[in-house]
XYZ file of C-alpha atoms in Angstrom:
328
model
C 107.618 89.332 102.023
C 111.251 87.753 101.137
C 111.642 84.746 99.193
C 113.471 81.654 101.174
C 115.479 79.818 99.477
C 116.282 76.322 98.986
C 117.323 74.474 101.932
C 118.906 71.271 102.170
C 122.484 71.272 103.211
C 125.486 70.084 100.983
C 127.577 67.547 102.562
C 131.540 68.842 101.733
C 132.874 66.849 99.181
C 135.672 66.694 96.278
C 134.240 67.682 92.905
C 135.671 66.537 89.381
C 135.570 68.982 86.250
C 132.195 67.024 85.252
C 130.178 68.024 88.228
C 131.870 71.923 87.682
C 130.378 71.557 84.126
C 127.239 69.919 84.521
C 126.816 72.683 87.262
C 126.825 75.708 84.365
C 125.730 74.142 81.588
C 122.202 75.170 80.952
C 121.872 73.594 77.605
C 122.418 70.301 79.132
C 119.391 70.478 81.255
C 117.558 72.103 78.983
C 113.630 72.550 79.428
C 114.093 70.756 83.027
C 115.999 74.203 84.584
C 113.120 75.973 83.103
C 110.477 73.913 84.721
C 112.778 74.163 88.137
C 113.275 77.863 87.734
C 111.183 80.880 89.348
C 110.377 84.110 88.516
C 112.921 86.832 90.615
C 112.392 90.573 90.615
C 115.741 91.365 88.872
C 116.003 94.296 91.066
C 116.665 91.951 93.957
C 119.485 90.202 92.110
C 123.111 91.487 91.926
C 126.508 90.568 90.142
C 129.163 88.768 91.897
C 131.695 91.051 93.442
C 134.397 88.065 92.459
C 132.858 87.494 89.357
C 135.649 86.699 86.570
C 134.082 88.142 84.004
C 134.749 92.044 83.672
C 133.692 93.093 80.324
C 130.344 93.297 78.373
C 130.278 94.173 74.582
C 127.343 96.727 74.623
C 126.824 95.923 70.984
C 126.342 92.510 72.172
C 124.342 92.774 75.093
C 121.578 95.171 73.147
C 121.648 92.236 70.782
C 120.421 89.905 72.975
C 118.090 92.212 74.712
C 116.645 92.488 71.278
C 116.413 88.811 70.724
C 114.603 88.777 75.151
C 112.264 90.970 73.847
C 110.975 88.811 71.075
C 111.342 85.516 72.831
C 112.132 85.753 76.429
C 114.767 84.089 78.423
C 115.351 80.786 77.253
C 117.848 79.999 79.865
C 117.355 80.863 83.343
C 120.819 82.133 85.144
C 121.666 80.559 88.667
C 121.749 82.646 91.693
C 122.682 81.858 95.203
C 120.567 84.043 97.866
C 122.306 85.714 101.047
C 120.073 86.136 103.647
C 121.487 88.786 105.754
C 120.763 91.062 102.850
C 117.220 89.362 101.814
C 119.270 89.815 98.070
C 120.123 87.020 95.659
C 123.874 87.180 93.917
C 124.588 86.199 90.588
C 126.410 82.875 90.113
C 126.129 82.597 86.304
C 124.473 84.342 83.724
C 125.071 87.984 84.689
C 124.612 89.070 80.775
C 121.444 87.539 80.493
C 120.598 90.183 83.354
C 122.218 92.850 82.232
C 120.307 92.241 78.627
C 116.752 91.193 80.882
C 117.291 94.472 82.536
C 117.737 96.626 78.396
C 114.697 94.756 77.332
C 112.203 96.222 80.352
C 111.905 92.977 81.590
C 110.612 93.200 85.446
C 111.706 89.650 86.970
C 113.928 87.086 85.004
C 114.066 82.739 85.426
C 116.385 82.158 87.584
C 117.566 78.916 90.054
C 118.282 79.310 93.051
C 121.485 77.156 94.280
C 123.337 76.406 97.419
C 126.854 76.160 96.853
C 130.186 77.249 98.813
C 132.407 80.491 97.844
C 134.816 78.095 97.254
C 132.653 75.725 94.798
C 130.661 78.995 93.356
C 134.311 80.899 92.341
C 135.411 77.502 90.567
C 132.757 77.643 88.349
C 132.561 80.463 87.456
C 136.156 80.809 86.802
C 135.366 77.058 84.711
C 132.442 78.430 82.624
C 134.663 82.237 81.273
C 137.706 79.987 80.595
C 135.865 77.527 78.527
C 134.098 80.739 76.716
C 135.759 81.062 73.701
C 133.544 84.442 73.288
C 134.959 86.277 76.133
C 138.148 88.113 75.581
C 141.911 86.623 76.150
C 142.397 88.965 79.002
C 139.358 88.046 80.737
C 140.353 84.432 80.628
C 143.757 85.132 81.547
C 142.131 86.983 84.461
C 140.255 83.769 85.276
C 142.989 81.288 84.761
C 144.627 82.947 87.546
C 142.342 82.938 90.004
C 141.633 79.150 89.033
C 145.483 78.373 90.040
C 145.037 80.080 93.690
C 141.816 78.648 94.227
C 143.555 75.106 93.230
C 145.970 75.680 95.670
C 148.100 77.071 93.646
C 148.661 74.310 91.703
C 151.264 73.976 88.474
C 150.009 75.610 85.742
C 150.394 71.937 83.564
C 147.555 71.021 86.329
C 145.016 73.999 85.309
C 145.593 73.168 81.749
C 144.632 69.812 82.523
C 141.969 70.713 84.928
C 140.038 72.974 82.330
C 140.588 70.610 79.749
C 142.961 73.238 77.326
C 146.455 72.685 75.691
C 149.826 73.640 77.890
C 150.153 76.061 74.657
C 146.709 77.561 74.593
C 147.116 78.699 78.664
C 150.294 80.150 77.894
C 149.035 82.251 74.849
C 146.246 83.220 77.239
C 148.580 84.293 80.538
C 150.850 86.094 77.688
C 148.133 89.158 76.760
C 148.580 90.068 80.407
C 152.371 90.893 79.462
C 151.408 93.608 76.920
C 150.829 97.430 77.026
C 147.735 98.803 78.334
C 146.786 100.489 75.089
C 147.371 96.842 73.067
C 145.139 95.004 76.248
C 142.660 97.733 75.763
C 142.309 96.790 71.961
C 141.739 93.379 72.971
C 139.080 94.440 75.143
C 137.292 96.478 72.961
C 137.330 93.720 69.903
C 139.578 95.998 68.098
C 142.448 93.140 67.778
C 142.093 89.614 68.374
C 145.128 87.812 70.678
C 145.820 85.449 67.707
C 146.946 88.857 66.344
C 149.092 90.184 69.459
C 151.117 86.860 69.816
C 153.501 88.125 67.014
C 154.463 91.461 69.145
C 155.514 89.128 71.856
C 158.714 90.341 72.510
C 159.072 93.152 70.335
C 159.672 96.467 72.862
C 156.705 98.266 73.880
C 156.731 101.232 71.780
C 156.941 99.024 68.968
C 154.059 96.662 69.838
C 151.917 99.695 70.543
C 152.307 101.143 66.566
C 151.992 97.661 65.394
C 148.977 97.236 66.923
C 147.664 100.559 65.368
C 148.562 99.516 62.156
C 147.039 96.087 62.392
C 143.862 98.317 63.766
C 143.717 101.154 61.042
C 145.693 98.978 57.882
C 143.550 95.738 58.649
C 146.328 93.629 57.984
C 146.806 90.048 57.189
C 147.628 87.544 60.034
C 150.886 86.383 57.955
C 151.753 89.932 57.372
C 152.060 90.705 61.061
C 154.288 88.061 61.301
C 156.328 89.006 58.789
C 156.640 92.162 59.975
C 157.509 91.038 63.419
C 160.471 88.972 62.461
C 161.804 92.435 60.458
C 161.285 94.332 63.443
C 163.044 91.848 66.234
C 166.170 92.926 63.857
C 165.331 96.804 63.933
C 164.335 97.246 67.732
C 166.536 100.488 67.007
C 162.969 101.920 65.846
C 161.673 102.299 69.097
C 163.713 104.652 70.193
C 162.109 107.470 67.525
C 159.344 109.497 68.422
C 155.969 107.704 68.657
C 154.516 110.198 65.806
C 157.140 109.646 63.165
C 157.346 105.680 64.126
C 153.971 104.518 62.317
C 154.902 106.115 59.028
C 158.862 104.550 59.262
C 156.958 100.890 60.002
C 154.625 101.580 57.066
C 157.578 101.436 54.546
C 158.300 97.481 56.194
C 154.864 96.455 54.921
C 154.149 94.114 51.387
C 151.151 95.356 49.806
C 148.702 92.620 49.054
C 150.152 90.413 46.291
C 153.662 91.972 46.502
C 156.654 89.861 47.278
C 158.910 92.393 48.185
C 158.369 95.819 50.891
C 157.134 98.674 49.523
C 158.731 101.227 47.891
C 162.828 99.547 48.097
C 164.504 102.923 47.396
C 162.260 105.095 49.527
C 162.556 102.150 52.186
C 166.920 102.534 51.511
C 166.865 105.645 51.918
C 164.661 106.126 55.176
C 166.457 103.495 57.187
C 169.602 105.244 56.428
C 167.930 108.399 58.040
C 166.640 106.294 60.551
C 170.058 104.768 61.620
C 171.763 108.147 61.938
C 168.322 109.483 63.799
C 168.776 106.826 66.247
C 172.816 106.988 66.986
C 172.479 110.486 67.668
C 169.626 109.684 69.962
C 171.374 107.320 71.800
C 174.382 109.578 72.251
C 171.915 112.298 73.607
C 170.884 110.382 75.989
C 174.873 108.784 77.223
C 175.152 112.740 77.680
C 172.307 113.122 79.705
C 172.794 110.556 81.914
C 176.650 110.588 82.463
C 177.999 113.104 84.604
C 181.443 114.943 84.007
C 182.716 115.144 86.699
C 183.111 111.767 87.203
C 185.084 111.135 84.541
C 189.436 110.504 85.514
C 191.617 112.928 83.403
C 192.570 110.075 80.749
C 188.750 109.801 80.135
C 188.134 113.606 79.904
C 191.277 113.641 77.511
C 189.716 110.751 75.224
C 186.335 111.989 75.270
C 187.268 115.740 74.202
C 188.906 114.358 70.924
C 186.022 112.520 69.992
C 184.178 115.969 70.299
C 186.537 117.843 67.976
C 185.961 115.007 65.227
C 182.264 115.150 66.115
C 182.040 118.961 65.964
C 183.787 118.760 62.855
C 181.375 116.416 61.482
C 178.189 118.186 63.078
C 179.152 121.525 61.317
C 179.950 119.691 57.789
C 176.475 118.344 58.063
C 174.611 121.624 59.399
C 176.400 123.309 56.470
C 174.727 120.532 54.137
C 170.807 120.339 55.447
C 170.863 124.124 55.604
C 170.881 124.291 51.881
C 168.381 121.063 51.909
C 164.458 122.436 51.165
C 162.234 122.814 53.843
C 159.509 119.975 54.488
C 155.894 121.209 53.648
C-alpha cells in the first residue's frame, strides 16, 4: 500500500536566506528531525533530476557507509513525494543514500516535505554553495543556476544572497573557464582551485602541463605562482609539442630551498633552442595558411629574397646539426 504524504498546503510567500537555511540544516534541529522522521524503503526514493550536485567521491561515500554501518543514519535526508509516480525524490541528502544504499541498509530516516520546484531548487542550490566540501566546479555549477532562479539577478546580489565575498564567487565562476582535462582534476581531488587560479590566463596548452606538474611534482602553492608570472612572459611555449613542453617547464622550477631556477646554464641554453623551435614554428604555419597566389608581384619579389637568405641560413645550419650526435 503507498505511503501519503504530508498534507497541509503552503501559502506562497517570499523567503529570506534564514528560512532557505533553517530548511537544510539538519544539525540545527537535531534529535527533533529524527523524532519527526520515518522509515522509507530507499528503493522508493530517487535523486533529483535538477539536483546541483553532480559528483560523489567514492572514497568518500564507502567512508561513510562504513561509519552507517556501525552507527546508522544520524541525520535523516528530506524528500518530497510525487504522487503520480507513488515515488519520493530526493531534496537533500542524496549521499547519505547513496552511502545507506553501500551499507545494505533496506529503508533510511527520511522527512517528508512539501515545498515548490521553485523553493526546493533554491535550496538545494543554497546548501552545495555553502559546502565547502564539494568541488569548485560543482559550486560554480550551482551559483549559476542560483542567478536564473533569482531572476537573473547581478551577480553582487548572489554573493550577497549566499552570504560569500564578490571575490570568492568570482574565483568559483572562473574554474568553469579552464580546460576540460584541468576541470577534470578538480573533480577528481587531484588539484584544488586555490591551485588553478594562478593558470588563469596563461593559454591552454600551458595550463594543461602546469597542472600535470602541480599533479605529478606536488608543488608548492607559491611555486605555482611563481611559475605563472615566468610563463605569462614565455606564452611562446605553448606553441611546442605537448610531449616536449613538460620537460622545457621543468627547467622554470626552484627546487625546494633554492633561490634561483634550476640548472641556469642548462635553462640558457634550452630557451635558446626553444626560441629558434618556436620562430620556425610560427613561420610554418604563415606558410600554411597564406596562399601564393594572392600575393601582388612586389610581394612575391620581397618574399623570394627573404627565401634566398633563409635557404642560405637553413643549409649553414643542416650542414652544422648533421655533424651534431644523435640523441639516445
Amino acid at each position: 500500500m503507498s505511503e501519503s504524504p504530508l498534507s497541509p498546503t503552503t501559502r506562497r510567500r517570499r523567503f529570506t536566506v534564514d528560512d532557505l537555511l533553517a530548511d537544510t540544516s539538519p544539525q540545527a534541529r537535531g534529535t527533533r528531525e529524527l523524532a519527526e522522521a520515518r522509515e522509507i524503503a530507499l528503493d522508493r526514493i530517487e535523486p533529483d533530476p535538477d539536483q546541483p550536485r553532480r559528483t560523489f567521491d567514492p572514497e568518500r561515500l564507502e567512508e561513510l557507509a562504513a561509519s552507517i554501518r556501525q552507527q546508522g543514519v544520524l541525520q535523516p535526508i528530506a524528500v518530497r513525494y510525487d504522487a503520480t509516480r507513488d515515488r519520493y525524490v530526493i531534496i537533500h541528502g542524496e549521499r547519505r543514500w547513496r552511502a545507506a544504499q553501500l551499507a545494505g541498509l533496506p529503508t533510511i530516516p527520511a522527512i517528508v516535505r512539501q515545498v515548490s520546484d521553485e523553493q526546493r531548487l533554491i535550496q538545494q542550490l543554497m546548501e552545495n554553495i555553502l559546502r565547502e566540501d564539494l568541488n569548485a566546479l560543482d559550486r560554480a555549477a550551482a551559483l549559476r543556476r542560483l542567478k536564473q532562479q533569482l531572476g537573473d539577478v547581478p551577480w553582487e546580489q548572489v554573493a550577497e544572497t549566499v552570504g560569500i565575498k564578490r571575490s570568492r564567487l568570482f574565483q568559483l565562476l572562473a574554474t568553469e573557464k579552464l580546460p576540460e582535462p584541468v576541470q577534470e582534476a578538480i573533480r577528481a581531488g587531484r588539484l584544488s582551485e586555490k591551485q588553478t587560479r594562478p593558470l588563469q590566463g596563461l593559454p591552454e596548452p600551458l595550463q594543461i602541463a602546469v597542472a600535470q606538474l602541480i599533479e605529478q611534482d606536488g608543488l608548492p602553492q607559491a611555486e605555482i605562482e611563481r611559475l605563472a608570472r615566468t610563463l605569462r612572459e614565455r606564452t611562446d611555449l605553448a606553441l611546442l609539442d605537448p610531449r616536449e613542453l613538460l620537460p622545457q617547464l621543468r627547467q622554470f622550477i626552484r627546487p625546494i630551498g633554492s633561490a634561483t631556477p634550476r640548472p641556469a646554464r642548462s635553462t640558457r641554453r634550452s630557451s635558446r633552442a626553444v626560441q629558434l623551435v618556436t620562430a620556425l614554428e610560427r613561420l610554418r604555419q604563415l606558410l600554411e595558411t597564406t596562399d601564393p597566389a594572392t600575393l601582388d608581384r612586389a610581394e612575391r619579389e620581397v618574399i623570394t629574397e627573404a627565401f634566398r637568405r633563409l635557404g642560405s641560413s637553413l643549409h649553414r645550419w643542416r650542414t652544422a646539426l648533421g655533424g651534431a650526435p644523435e640523441s639516445s
